[in-house]
PDB file of C-alpha atoms in Angstrom:
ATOM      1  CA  UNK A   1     118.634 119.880 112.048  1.00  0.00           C
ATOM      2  CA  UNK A   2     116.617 118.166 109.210  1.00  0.00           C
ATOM      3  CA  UNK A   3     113.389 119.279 107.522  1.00  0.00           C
ATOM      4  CA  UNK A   4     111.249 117.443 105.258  1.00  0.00           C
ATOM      5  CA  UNK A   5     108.412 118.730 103.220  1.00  0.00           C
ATOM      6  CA  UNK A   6     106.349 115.801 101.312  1.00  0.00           C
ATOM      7  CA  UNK A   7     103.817 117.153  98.153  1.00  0.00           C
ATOM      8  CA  UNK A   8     101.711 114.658  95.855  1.00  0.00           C
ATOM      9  CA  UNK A   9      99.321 113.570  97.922  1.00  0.00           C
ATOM     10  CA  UNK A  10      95.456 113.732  96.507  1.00  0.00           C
ATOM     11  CA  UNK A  11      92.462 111.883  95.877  1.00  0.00           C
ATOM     12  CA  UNK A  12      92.312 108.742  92.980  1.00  0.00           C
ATOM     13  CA  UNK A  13      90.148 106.202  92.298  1.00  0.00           C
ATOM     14  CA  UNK A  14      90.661 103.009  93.336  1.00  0.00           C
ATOM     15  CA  UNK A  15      93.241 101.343  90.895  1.00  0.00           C
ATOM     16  CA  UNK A  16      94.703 104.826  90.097  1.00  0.00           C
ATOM     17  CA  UNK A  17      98.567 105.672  90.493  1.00  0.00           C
ATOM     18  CA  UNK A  18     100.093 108.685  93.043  1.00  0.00           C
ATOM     19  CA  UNK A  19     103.695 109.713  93.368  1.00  0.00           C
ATOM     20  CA  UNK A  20     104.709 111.569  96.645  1.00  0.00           C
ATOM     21  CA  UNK A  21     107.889 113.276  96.733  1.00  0.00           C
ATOM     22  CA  UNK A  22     109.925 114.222 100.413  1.00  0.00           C
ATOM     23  CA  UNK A  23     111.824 116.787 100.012  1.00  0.00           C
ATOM     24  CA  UNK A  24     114.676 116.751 102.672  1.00  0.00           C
ATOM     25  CA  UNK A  25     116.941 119.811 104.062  1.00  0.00           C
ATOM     26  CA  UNK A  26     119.632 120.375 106.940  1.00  0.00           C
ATOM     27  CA  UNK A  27     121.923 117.917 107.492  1.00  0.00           C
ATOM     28  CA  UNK A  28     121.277 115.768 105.533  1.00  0.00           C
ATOM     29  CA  UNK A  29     124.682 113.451 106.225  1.00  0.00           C
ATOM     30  CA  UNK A  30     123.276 112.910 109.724  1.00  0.00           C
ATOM     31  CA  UNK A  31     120.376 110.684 108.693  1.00  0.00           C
ATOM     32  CA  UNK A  32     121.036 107.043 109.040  1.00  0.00           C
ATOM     33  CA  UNK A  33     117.473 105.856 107.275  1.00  0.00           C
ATOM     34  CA  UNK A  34     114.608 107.391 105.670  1.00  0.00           C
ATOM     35  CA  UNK A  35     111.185 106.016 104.703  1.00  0.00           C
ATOM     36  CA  UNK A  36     107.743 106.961 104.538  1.00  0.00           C
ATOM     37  CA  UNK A  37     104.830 106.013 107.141  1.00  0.00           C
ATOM     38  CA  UNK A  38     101.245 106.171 106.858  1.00  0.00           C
ATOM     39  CA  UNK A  39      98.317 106.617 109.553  1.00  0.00           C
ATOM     40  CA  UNK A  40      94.836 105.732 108.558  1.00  0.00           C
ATOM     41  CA  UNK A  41      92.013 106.968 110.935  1.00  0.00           C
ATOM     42  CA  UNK A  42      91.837 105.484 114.252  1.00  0.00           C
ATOM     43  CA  UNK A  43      95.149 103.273 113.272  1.00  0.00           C
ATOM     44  CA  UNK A  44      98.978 103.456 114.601  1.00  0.00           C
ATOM     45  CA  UNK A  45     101.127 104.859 112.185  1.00  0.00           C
ATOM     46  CA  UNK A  46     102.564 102.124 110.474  1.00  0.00           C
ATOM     47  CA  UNK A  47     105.971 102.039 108.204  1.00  0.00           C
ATOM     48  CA  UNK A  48     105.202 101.659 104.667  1.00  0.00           C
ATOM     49  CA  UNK A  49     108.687 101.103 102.456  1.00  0.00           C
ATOM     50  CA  UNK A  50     112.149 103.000 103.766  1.00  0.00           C
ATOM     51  CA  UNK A  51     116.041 102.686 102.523  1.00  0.00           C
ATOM     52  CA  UNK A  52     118.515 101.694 105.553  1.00  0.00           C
ATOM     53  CA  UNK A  53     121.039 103.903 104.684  1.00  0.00           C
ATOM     54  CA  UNK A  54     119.619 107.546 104.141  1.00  0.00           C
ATOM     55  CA  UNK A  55     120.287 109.695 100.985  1.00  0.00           C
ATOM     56  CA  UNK A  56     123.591 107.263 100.729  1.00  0.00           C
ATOM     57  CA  UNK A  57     123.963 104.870  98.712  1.00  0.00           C
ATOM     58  CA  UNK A  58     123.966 101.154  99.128  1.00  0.00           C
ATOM     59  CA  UNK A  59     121.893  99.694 102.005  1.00  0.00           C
ATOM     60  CA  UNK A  60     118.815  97.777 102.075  1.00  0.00           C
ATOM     61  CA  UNK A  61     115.235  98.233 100.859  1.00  0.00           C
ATOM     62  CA  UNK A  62     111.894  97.486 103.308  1.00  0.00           C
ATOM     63  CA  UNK A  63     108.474  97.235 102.017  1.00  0.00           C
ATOM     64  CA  UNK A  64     105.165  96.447 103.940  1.00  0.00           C
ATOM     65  CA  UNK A  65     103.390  93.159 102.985  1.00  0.00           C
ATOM     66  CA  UNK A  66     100.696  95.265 102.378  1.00  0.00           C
ATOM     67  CA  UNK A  67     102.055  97.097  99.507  1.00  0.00           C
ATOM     68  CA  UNK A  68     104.894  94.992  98.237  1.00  0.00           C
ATOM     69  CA  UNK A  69     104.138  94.957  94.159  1.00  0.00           C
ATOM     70  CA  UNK A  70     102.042  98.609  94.327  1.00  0.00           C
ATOM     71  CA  UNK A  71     104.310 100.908  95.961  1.00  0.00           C
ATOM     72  CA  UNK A  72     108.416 101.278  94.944  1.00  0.00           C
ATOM     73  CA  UNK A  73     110.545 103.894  96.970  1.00  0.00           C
ATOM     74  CA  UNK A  74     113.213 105.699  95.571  1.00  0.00           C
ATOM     75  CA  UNK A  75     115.673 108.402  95.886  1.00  0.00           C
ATOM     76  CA  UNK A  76     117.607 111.212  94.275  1.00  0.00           C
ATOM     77  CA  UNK A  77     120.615 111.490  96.594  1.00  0.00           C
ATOM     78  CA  UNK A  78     122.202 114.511  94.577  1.00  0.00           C
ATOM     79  CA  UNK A  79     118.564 116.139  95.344  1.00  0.00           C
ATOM     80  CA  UNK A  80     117.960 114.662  98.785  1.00  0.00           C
ATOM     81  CA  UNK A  81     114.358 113.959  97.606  1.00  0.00           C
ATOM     82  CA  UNK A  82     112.909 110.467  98.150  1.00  0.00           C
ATOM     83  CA  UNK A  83     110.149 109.280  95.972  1.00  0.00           C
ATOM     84  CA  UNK A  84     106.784 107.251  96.480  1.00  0.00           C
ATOM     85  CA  UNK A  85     105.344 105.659  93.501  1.00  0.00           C
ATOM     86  CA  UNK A  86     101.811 104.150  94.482  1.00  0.00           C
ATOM     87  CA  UNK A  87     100.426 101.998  91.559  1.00  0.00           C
ATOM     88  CA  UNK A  88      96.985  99.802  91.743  1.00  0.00           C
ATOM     89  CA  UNK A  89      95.975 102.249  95.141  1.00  0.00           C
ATOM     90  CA  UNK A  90      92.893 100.487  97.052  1.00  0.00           C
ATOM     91  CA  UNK A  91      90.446 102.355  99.859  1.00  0.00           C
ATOM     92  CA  UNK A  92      92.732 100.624 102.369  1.00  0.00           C
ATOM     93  CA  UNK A  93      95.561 102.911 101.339  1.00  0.00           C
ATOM     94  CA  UNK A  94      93.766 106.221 102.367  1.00  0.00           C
ATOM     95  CA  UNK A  95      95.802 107.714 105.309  1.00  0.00           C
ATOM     96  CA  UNK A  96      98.197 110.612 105.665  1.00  0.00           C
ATOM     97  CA  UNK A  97     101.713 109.573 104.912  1.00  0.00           C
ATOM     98  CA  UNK A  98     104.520 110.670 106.305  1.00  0.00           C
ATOM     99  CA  UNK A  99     107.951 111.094 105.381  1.00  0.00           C
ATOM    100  CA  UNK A 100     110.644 109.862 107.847  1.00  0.00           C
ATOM    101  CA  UNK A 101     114.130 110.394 108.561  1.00  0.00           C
ATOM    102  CA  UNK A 102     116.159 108.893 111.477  1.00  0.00           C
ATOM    103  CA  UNK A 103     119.092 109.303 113.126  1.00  0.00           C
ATOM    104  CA  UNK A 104     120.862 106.479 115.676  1.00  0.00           C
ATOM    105  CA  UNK A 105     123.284 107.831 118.193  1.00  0.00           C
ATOM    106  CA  UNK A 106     125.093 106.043 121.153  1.00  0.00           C
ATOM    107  CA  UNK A 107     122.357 103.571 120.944  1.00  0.00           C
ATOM    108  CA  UNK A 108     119.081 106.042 120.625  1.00  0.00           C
ATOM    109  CA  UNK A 109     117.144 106.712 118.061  1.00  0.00           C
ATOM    110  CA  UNK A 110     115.623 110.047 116.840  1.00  0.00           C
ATOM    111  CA  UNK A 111     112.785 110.459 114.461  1.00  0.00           C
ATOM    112  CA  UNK A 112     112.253 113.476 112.521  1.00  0.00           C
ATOM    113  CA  UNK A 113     108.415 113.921 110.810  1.00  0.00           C
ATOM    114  CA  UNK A 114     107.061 115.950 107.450  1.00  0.00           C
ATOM    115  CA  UNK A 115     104.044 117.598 107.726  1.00  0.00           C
ATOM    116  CA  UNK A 116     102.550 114.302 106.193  1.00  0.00           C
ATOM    117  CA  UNK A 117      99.913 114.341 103.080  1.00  0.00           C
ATOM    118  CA  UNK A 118      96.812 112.881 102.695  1.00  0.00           C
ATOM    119  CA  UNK A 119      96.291 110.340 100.239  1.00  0.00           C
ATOM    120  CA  UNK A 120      92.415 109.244  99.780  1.00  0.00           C
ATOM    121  CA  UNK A 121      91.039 106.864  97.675  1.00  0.00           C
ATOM    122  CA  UNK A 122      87.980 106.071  96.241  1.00  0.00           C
ATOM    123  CA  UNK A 123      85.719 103.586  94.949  1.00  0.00           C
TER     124      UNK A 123
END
């Protein structure tokens, strides 16, 4: 089993910087790629930036159009902590965000969620 507990979240003015942090525990050699989501209210939750290969390194790096020059991921793999740094935040970021870790076996894929943390920003 895997755990994650994400911290950082708050309130900023718009242009204002954030750093959330995901904290991971378990097994952590199971998970094949970890990222972090957001969900705005009344919106799916969408995927926001994640690494392809887990707390290993190599692998690939996604971002979101939407915050592609703001936002850079990163990880500690001796820590199993994976990092958020939100620069130049706009209202549009406000949502809970989640951290994410999946696992793919025989062809399925399992999802395993933080507690998320709300991120809210202001005019």
């Amino acid at each position: 089993q895997v755990q994650f507990v994400e911290s950082g979240g708050g309130l900023v003015q718009a242009g204002g910087s954030l750093t959330l942090s995901c904290a991971a525990s378990g097994v952590i050699r199971t998970i094949d790629a970890i990222g972090w989501y957001r969900q705005a209210p009344g919106k799916q939750r969408e995927l926001v930036a994640e690494f392809s290969s887990g707390f290993s390194d190599g692998g690939s790096t996604f971002y979101a159009d939407s915050v592609k020059g703001r936002f850079t991921i990163s990880r500690d793999n001796a820590k199993s902590t994976m990092y958020l740094q939100m620069n130049s935040l706009k209202p549009e970021d406000t949502a809970v965000y989640y951290c994410n870790g999946r696992r793919r076996i025989s062809g399925l894929t399992y999802d395993t969620w933080g507690q998320g943390t709300q991120v809210t920003v202001s005019l």
